[in-house]
Short mmCIF file of C-alpha atoms in Angstrom, two decimals:
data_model
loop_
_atom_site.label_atom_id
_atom_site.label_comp_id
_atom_site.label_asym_id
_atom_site.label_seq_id
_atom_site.Cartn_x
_atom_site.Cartn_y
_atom_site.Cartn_z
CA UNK E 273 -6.74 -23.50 -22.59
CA UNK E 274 -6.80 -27.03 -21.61
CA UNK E 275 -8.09 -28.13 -18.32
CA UNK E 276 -6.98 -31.41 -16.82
CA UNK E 277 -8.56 -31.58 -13.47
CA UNK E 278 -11.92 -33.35 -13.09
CA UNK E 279 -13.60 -34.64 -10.13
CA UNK E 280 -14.84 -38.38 -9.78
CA UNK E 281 -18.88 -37.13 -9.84
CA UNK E 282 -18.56 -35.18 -12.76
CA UNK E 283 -16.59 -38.24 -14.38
CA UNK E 284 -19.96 -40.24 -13.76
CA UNK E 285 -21.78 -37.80 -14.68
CA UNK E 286 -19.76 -37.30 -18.18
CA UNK E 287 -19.37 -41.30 -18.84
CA UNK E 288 -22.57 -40.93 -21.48
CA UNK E 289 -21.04 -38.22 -23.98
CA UNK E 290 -17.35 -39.51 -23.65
CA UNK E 291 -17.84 -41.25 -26.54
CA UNK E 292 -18.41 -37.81 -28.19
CA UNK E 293 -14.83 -36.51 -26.62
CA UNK E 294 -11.88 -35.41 -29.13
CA UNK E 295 -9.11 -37.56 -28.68
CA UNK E 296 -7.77 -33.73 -26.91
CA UNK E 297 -10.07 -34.69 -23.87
CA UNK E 298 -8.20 -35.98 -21.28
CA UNK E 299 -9.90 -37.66 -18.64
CA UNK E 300 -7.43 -38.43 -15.23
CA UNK E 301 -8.72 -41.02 -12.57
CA UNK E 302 -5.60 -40.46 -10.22
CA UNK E 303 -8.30 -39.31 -7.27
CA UNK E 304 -9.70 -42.17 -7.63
CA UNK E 305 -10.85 -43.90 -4.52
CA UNK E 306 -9.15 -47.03 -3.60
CA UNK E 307 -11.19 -48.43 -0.53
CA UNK E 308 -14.72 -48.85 0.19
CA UNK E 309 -16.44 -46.71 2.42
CA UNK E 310 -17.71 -48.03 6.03
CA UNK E 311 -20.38 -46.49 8.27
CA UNK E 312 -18.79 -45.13 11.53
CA UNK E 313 -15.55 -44.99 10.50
CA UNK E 314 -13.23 -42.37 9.03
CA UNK E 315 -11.29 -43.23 6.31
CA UNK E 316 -8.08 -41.74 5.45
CA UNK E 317 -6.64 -42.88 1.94
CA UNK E 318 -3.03 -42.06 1.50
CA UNK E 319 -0.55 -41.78 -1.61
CA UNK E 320 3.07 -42.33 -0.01
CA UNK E 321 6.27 -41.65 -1.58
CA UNK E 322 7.73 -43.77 -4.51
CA UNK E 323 10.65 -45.59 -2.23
CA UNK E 324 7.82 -46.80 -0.05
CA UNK E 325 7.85 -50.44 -0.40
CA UNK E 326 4.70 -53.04 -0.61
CA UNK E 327 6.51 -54.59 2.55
CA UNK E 328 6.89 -51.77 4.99
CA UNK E 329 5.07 -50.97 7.89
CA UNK E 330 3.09 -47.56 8.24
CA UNK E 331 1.38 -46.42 11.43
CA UNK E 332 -0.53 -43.36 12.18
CA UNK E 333 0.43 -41.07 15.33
CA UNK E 334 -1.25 -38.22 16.78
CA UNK E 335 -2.32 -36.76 19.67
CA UNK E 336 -5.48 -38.87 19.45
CA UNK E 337 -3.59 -42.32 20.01
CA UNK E 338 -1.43 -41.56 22.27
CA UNK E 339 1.49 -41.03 20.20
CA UNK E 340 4.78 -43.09 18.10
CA UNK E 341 5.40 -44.69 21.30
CA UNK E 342 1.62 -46.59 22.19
CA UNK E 343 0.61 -46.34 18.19
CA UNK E 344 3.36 -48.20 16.58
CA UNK E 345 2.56 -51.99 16.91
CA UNK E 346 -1.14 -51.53 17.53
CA UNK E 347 -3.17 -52.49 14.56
CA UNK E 348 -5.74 -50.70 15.15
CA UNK E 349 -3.35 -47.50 13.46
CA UNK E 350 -1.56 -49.38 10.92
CA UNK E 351 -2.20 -48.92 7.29
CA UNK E 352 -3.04 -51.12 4.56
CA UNK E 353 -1.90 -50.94 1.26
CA UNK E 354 -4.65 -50.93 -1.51
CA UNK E 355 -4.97 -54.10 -3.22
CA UNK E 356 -4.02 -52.42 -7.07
CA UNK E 357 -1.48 -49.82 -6.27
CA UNK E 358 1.78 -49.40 -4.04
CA UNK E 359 0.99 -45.55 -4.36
CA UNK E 360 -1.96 -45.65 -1.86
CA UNK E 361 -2.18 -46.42 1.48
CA UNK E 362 -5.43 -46.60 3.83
CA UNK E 363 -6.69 -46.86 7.20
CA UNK E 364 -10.47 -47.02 8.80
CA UNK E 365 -10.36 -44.80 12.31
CA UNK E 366 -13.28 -45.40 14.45
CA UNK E 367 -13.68 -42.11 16.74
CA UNK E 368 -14.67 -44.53 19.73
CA UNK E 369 -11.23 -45.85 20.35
CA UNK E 370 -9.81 -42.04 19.96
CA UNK E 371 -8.58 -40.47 23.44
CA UNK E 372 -11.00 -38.56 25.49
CA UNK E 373 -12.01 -35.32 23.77
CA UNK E 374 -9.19 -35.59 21.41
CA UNK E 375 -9.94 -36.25 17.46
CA UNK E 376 -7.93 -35.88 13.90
CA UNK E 377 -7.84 -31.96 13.66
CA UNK E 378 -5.73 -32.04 17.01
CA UNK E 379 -2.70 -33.05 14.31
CA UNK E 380 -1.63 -36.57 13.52
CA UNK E 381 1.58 -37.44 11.19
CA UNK E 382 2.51 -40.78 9.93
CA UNK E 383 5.17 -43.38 10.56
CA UNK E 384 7.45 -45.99 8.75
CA UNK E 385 9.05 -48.59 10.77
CA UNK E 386 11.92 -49.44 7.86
CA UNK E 387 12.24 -45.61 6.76
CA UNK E 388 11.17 -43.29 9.87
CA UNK E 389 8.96 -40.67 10.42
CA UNK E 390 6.82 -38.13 7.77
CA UNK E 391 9.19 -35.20 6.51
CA UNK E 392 7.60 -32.02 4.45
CA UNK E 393 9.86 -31.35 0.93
CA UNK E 394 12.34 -29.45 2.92
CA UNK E 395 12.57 -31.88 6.08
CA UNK E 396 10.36 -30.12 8.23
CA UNK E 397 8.35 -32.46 10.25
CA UNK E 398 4.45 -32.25 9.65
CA UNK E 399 1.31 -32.27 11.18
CA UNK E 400 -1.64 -33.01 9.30
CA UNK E 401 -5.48 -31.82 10.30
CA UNK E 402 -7.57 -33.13 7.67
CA UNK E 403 -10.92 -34.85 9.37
CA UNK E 404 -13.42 -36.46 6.99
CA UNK E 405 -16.73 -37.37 8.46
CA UNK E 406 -17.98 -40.53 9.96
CA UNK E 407 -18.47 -42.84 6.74
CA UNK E 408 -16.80 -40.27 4.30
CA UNK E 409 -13.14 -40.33 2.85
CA UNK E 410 -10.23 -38.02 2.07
CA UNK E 411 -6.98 -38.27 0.34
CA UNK E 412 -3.78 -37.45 2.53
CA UNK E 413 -0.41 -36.94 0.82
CA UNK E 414 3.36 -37.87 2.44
CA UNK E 415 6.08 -36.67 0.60
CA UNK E 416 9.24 -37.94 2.79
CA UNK E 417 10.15 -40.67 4.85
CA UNK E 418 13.27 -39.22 7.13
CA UNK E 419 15.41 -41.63 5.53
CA UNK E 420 15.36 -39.95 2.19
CA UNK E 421 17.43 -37.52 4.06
CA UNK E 422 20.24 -39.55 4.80
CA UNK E 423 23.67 -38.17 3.46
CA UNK E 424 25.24 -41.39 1.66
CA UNK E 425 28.10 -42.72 3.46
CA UNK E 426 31.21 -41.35 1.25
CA UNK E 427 34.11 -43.73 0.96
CA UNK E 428 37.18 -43.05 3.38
CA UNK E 429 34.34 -41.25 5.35
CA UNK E 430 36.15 -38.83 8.52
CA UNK E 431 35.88 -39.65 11.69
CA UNK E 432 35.58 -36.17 13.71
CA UNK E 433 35.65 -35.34 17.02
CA UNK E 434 32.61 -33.81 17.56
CA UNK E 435 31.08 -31.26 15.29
CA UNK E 436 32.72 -30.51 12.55
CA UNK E 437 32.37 -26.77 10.92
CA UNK E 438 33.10 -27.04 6.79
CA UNK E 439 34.32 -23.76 5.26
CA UNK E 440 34.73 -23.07 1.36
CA UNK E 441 37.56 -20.61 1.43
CA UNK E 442 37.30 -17.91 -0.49
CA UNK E 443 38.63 -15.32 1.78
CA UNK E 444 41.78 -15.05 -0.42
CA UNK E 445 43.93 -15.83 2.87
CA UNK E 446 47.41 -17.22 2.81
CA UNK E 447 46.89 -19.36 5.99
CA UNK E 448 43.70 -19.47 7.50
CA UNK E 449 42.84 -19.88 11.44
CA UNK E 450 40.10 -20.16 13.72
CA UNK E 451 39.23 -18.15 17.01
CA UNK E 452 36.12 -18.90 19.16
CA UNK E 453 35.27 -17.13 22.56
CA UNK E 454 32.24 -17.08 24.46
CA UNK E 455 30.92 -20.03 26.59
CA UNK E 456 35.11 -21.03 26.41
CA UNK E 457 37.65 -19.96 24.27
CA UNK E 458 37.28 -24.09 22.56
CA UNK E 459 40.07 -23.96 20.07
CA UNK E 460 42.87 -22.13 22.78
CA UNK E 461 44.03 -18.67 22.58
CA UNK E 462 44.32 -16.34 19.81
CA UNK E 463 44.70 -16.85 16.76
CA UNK E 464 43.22 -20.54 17.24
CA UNK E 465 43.74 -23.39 15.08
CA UNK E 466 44.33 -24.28 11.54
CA UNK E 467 42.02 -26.44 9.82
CA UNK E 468 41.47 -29.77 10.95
CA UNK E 469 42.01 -30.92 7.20
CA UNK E 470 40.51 -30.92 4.03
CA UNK E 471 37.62 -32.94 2.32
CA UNK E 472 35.84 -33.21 -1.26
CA UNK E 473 31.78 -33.67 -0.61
CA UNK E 474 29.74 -33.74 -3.76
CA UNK E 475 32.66 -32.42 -5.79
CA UNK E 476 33.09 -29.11 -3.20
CA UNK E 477 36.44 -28.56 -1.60
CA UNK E 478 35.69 -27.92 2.24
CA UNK E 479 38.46 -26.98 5.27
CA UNK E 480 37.35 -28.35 8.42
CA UNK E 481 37.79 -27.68 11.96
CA UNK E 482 36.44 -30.35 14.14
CA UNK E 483 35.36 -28.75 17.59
CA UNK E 484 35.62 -31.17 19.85
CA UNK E 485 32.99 -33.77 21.41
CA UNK E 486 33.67 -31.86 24.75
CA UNK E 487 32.27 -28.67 23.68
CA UNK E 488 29.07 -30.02 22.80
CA UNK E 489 26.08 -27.29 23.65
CA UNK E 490 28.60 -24.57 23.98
CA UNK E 491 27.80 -21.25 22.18
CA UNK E 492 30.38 -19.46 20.65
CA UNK E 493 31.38 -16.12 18.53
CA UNK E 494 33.67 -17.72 15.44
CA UNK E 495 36.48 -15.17 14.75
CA UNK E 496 38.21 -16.33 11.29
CA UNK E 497 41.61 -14.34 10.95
CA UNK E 498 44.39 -15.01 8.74
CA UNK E 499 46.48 -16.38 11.30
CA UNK E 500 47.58 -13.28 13.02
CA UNK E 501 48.70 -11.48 10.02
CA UNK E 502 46.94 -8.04 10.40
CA UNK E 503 43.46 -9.44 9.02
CA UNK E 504 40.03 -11.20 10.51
CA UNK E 505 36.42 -11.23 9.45
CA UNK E 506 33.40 -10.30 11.50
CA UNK E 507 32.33 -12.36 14.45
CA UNK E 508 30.09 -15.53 13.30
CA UNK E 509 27.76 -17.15 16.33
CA UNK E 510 27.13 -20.65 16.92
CA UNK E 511 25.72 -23.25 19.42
CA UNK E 512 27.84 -26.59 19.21
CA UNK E 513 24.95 -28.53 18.40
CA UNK E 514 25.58 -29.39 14.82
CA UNK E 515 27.68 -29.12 12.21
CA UNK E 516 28.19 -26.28 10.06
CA UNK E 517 28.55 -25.45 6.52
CA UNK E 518 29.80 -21.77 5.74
CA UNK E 519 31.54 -19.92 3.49
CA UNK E 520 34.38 -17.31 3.89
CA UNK E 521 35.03 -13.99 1.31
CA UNK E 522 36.61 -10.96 1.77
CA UNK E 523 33.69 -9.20 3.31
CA UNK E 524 32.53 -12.04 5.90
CA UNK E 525 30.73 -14.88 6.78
CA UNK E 526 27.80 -16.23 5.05
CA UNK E 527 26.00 -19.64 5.71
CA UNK E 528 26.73 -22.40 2.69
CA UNK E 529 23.78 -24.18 1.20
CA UNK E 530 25.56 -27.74 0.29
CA UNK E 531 22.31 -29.08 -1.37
CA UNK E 532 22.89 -25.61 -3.97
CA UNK E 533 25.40 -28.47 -5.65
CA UNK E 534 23.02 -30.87 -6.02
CA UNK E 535 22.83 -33.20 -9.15
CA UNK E 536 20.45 -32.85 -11.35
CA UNK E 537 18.38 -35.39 -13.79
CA UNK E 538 18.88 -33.29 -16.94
CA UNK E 539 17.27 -29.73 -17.10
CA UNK E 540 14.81 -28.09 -14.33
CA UNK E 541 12.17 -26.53 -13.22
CA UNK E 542 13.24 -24.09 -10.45
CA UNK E 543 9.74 -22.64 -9.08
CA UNK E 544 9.78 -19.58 -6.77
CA UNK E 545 6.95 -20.60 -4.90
CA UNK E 546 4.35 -18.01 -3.72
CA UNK E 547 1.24 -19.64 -4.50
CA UNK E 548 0.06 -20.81 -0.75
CA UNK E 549 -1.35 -24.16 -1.88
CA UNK E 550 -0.72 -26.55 0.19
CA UNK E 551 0.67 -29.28 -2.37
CA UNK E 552 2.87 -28.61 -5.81
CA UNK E 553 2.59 -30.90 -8.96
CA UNK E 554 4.19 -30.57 -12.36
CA UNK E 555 2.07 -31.76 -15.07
CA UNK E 556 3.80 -31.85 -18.59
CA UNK E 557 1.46 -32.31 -22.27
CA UNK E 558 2.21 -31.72 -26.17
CA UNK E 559 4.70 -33.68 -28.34
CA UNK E 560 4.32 -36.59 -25.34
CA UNK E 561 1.60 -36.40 -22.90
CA UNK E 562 1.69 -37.28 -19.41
CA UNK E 563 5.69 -37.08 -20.25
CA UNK E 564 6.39 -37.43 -16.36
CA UNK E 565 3.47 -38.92 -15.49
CA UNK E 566 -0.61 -38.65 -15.74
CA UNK E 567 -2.52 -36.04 -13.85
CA UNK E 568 -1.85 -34.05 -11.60
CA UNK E 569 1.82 -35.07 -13.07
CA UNK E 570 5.26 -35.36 -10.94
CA UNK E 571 6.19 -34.45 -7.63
CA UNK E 572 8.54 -31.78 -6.70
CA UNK E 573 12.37 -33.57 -6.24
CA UNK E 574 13.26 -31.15 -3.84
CA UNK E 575 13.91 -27.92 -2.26
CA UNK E 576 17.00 -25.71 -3.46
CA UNK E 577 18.97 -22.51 -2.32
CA UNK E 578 19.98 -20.08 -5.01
CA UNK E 579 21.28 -16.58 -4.82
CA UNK E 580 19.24 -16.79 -1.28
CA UNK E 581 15.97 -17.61 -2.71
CA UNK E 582 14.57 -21.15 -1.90
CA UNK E 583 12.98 -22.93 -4.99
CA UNK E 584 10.75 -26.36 -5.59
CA UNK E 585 12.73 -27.82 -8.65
CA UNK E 586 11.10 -30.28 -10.75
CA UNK E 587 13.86 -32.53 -12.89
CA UNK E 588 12.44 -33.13 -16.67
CA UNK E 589 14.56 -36.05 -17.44
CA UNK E 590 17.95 -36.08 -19.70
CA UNK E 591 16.35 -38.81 -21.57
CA UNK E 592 13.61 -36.15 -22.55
CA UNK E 593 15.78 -33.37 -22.75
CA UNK E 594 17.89 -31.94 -26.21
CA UNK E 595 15.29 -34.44 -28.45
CA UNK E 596 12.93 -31.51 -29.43
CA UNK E 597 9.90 -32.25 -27.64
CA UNK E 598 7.45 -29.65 -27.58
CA UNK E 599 5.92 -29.40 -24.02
CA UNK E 600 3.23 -27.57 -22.00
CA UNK E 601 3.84 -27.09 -18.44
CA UNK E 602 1.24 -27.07 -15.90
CA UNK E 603 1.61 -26.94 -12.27
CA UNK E 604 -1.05 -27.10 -10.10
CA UNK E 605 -2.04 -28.40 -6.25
CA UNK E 606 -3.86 -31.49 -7.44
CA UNK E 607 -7.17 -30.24 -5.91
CA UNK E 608 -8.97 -28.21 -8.36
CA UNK E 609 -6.25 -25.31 -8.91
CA UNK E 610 -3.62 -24.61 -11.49
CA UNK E 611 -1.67 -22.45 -13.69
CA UNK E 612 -1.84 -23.07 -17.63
CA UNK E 613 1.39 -23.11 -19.74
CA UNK E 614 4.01 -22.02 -17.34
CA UNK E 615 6.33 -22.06 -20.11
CA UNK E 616 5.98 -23.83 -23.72
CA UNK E 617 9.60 -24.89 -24.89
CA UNK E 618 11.84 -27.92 -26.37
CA UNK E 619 13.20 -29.12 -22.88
CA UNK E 620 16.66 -27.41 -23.74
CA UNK E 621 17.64 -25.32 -20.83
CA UNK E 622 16.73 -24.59 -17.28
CA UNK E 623 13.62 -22.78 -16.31
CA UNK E 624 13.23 -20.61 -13.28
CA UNK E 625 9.58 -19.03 -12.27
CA UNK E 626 7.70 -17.57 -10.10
CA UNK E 627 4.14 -19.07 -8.90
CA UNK E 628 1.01 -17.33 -7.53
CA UNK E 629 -1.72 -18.50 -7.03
CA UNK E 630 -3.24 -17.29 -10.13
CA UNK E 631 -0.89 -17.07 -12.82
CA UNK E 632 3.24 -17.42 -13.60
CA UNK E 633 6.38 -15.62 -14.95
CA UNK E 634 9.73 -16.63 -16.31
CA UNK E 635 12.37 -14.74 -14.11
CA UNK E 636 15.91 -14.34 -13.96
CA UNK E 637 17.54 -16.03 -10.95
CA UNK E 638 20.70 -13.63 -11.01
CA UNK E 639 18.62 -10.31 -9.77
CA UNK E 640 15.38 -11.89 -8.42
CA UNK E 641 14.10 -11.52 -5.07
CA UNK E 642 10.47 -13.21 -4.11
CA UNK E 643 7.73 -10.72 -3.95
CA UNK E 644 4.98 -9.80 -1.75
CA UNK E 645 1.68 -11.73 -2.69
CA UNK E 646 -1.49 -10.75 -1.51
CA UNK E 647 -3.63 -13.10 -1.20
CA UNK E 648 -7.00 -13.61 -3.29
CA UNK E 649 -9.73 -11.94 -1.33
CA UNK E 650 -12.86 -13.73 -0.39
CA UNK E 651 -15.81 -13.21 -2.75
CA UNK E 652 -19.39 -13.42 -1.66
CA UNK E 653 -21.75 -15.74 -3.34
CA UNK E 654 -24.71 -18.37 -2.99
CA UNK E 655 -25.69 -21.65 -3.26
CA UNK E 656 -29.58 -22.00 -5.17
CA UNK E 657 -30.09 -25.29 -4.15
CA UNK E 658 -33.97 -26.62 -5.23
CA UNK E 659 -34.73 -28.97 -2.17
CA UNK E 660 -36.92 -31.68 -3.81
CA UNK E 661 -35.86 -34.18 -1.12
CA UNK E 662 -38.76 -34.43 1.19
CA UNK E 663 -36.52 -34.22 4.45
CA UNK E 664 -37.56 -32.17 7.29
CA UNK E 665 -34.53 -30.84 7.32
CA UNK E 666 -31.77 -30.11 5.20
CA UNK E 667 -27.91 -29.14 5.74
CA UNK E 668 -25.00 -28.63 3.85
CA UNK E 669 -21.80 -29.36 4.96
CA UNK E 670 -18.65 -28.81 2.53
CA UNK E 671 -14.97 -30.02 2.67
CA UNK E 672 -11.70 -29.58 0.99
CA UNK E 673 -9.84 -26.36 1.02
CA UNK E 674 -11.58 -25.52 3.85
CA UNK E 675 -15.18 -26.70 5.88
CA UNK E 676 -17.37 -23.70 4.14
CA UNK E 677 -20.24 -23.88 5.83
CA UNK E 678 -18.73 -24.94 9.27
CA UNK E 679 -18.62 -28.12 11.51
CA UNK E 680 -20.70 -31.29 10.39
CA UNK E 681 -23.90 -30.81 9.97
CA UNK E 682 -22.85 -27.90 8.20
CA UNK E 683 -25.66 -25.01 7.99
CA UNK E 684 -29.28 -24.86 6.98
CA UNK E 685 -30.68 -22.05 4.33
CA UNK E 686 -30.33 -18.44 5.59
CA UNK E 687 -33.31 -17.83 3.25
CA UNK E 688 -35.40 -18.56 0.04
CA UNK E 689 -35.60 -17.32 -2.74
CA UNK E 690 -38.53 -17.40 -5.62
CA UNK E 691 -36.76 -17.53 -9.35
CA UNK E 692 -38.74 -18.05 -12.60
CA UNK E 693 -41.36 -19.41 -10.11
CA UNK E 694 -39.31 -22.25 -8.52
CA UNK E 695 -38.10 -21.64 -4.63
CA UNK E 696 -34.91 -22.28 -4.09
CA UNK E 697 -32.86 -22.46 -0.48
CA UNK E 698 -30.24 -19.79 -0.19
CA UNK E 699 -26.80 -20.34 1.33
CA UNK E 700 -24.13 -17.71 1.73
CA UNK E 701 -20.50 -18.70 1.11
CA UNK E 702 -17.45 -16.43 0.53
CA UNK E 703 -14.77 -17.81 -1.53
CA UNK E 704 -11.89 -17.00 -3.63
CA UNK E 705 -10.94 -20.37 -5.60
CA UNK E 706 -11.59 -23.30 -3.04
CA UNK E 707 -12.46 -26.36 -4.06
CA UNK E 708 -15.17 -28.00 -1.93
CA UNK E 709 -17.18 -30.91 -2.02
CA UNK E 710 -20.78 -31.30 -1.14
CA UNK E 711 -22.62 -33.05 1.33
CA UNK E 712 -26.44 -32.87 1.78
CA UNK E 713 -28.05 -34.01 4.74
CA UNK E 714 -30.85 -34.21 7.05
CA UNK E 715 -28.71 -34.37 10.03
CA UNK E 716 -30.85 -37.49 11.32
CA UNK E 717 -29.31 -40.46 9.42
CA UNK E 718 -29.93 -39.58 5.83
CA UNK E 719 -27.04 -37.70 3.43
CA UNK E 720 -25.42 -38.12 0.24
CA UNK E 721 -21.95 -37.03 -2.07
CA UNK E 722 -23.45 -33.97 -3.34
CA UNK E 723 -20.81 -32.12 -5.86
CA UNK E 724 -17.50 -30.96 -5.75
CA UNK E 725 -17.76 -27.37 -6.68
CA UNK E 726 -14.95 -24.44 -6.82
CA UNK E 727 -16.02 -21.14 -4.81
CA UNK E 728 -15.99 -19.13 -7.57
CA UNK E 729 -19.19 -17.82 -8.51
CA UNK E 730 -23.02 -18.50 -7.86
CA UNK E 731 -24.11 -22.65 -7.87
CA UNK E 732 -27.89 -23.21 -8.98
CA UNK E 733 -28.52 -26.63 -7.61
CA UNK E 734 -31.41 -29.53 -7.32
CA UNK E 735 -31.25 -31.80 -4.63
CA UNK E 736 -32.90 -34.71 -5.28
CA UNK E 737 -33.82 -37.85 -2.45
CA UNK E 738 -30.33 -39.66 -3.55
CA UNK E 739 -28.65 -37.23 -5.72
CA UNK E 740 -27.99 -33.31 -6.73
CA UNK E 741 -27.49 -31.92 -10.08
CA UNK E 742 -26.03 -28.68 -11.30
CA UNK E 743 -29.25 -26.57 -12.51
CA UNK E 744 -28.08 -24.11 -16.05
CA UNK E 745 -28.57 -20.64 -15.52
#
């Protein structure tokens, strides 16, 4: 099995026996830092999406500045670009010019002024909660800028009165009308109206019935009938605060998913996912490496509805697809976790899966239905750590998945421990697969970047004045 992720430290550490490395190892520097550390300050490094340009202007809002409304235009919570990417982003928050009592965990999001606010994958607004400590760093990932959500205009684009509510007709009716009752009866008495008209979006035929800029806020039972012929279908509710997208059969209503016609860049990925990590990546290997990019590899394109079931598709290319290119397919949540050869194949057909957070299966998208996935229960286990640092006293505080050993300072040994005659501070931790990094201290001025370490069995560590090192046991 190959295994792609490394962290910076152990890079440093590793830099004298690269040049004993196959040319199989793969080393990825994508974590990278990008701006220098400064004492006091907390300093959030960002990787923004690809239509983010050199140009725009990106401010952070939260509950700790007040807010879009006092942040935007302040400097003091704009963002700089890094100096040798467009991909990251920075800014240096001093704590001391935060509101009273509020600070980073209370939720912050961030803000374009040319391309809106933050959106999740499926345009859910966000709130991130990830606090490094005074003089320490973390990476923070935006997927979306609202605009990327923006329907294109289409040409000879309608003009409706109000909201509109698009049907694809399949109820097999001769004519087709519309009832509504409720708040008002909107579209008169029975049997209502007749579609509005017709329109082609994205190659889909639609009727629509335009309800009327009125109406607006009214909610309403939707009784589609075949214009008083003997035949209707079940009552469909609504508020007038949108517009719809639905689809008529013989047996009812259903909602339509229009983004289930979306175009895509020759074959995909479609992952079912169940895997709880926070982030998705797609890294590809074999006949081409890094064929969509180096580690941790691509970002999901999207979110799609199919049979019901909402996937994270990845688009391979059409340039890479049909040529025979053997690839391995990796995803993972660009922190330390990931699933090995997905699926090995030539890039000539679709792919559907579903992803835990331990492992992967091919599945069929014309019976599946997302299962119930426990997940991963904690593990106990303990830090050794061999305290030849001289402090008085000495903490550990961890971040990343989670803060393992609490709030900085973190925690202090719950014991010792006497092993082949060396004495050793114990600290408990449960786990199951975080990926934390290290940071010893002596919680009056002194601390270093321990190690990044994944909570997955026992650590045997030395702590040295200035550095740690993994002990072999």
């Amino acid at each position: 099995m190959k295994k792609f992720k490394i962290s910076y430290l152990w890079l440093l550490m590793l830099l004298p026996l690269m040049g004993a490395c196959s040319k199989e190892d793969i080393v990825f520097d994508v974590e990278l830092p990008r701006f220098e550390l400064r004492p006091g300050y907390q300093l959030l490094e960002v990787i923004v999406p690809q239509r983010t340009m050199p140009t725009d202007k990106i401010y952070i809002v939260g509950e700790f500045n007040g807010g879009k409304d006092v942040a935007v235009g302040d400097p003091r919570w704009e963002l700089e670009k890094a100096h040798d990417t467009d991909a990251k982003w920075g800014i240096y928050l001093n704590p001391e010019d935060f509101l009273e009592g509020k600070t980073l965990a209370d939720g912050y999001t961030f803000y374009s002024v040319e391309q809106g606010e933050e959106r999740s994958l499926d345009n859910q607004p966000v709130a991130h909660t990830e606090s490094p400590a005074l003089g320490q760093r973390t990476n923070v990932i935006v997927y979306r800028w609202a605009d990327y959500f923006k329907e294109p205009e289409n040409p000879g684009e309608i003009d409706h009165d109000g909201y509109a509510i698009y049907v694809v007709d399949n109820s097999g009716y001769e004519q087709l009308s519309l009832y509504a009752w409720g708040d008002a009866e909107v579209f008169g008495g029975w049997p209502g109206i007749q579609p509005t008209g017709e329109t082609t979006i994205d190659g889909v035929k639609y009727k629509y019935f335009d309800t009327g800029e009125a109406n607006e806020g009214l909610n309403i039972n939707l009784i589609f009938n075949n214009n008083n012929n003997g035949s209707q279908l079940g009552d469909y509710n609504v508020t007038l605060d949108q517009d719809y997208y639905l689809e008529l059969t013989a047996d009812g209503v259903v909602p339509y998913d229009p983004s289930s016609n979306i175009p895509h860049d020759g074959y995909t990925l479609y992952v079912s996912d169940q895997s709880g990590w926070e982030e998705l990546y797609l890294y590809m290997w074999g006949d081409v490496n890094d064929l969509n990019g180096a580690w941790p590899g691509m970002s999901p394109a999207g979110t799609q509805v199919i049979n019901g079931v909402t996937y994270t598709y990845f688009d391979f290319g059409k340039d890479n697809c049909d040529k025979g290119l053997t690839e391995h397919l990796i995803l993972n949540n660009g922190n330390g976790k990931q699933v090995d050869d997905v699926v090995v194949f030539a890039l000539d057909r679709d792919v559907y899966v579903e992803l835990t957070a331990t492992s992967a299966k091919e599945i069929d998208p014309s019976d599946y239905s997302p299962g119930a996935t426990e997940p991963e229960k904690p593990v106990s286990y303990n830090l050794y750590i061999e305290n030849n640092t001289g402090w008085n006293e000495f903490h550990v505080y961890a971040y990343g998945d989670k803060e393992a050993f609490g709030g900085w300072p973190g925690a202090t040994a719950s014991s010792t421990k006497t092993i082949d005659g060396v004495e050793y501070l114990v600290f408990p931790v449960e786990g199951a697969g975080e990926v934390e990094n290290l940071i010893f201290t002596d919680n009056a001025g002194i601390q270093y970047d321990a190690l990044q370490i994944t909570l997955d069995k026992d650590y045997y560590i030395r702590a040295n004045p200035e550095s740690a090192e993994l002990i072999n046991k």
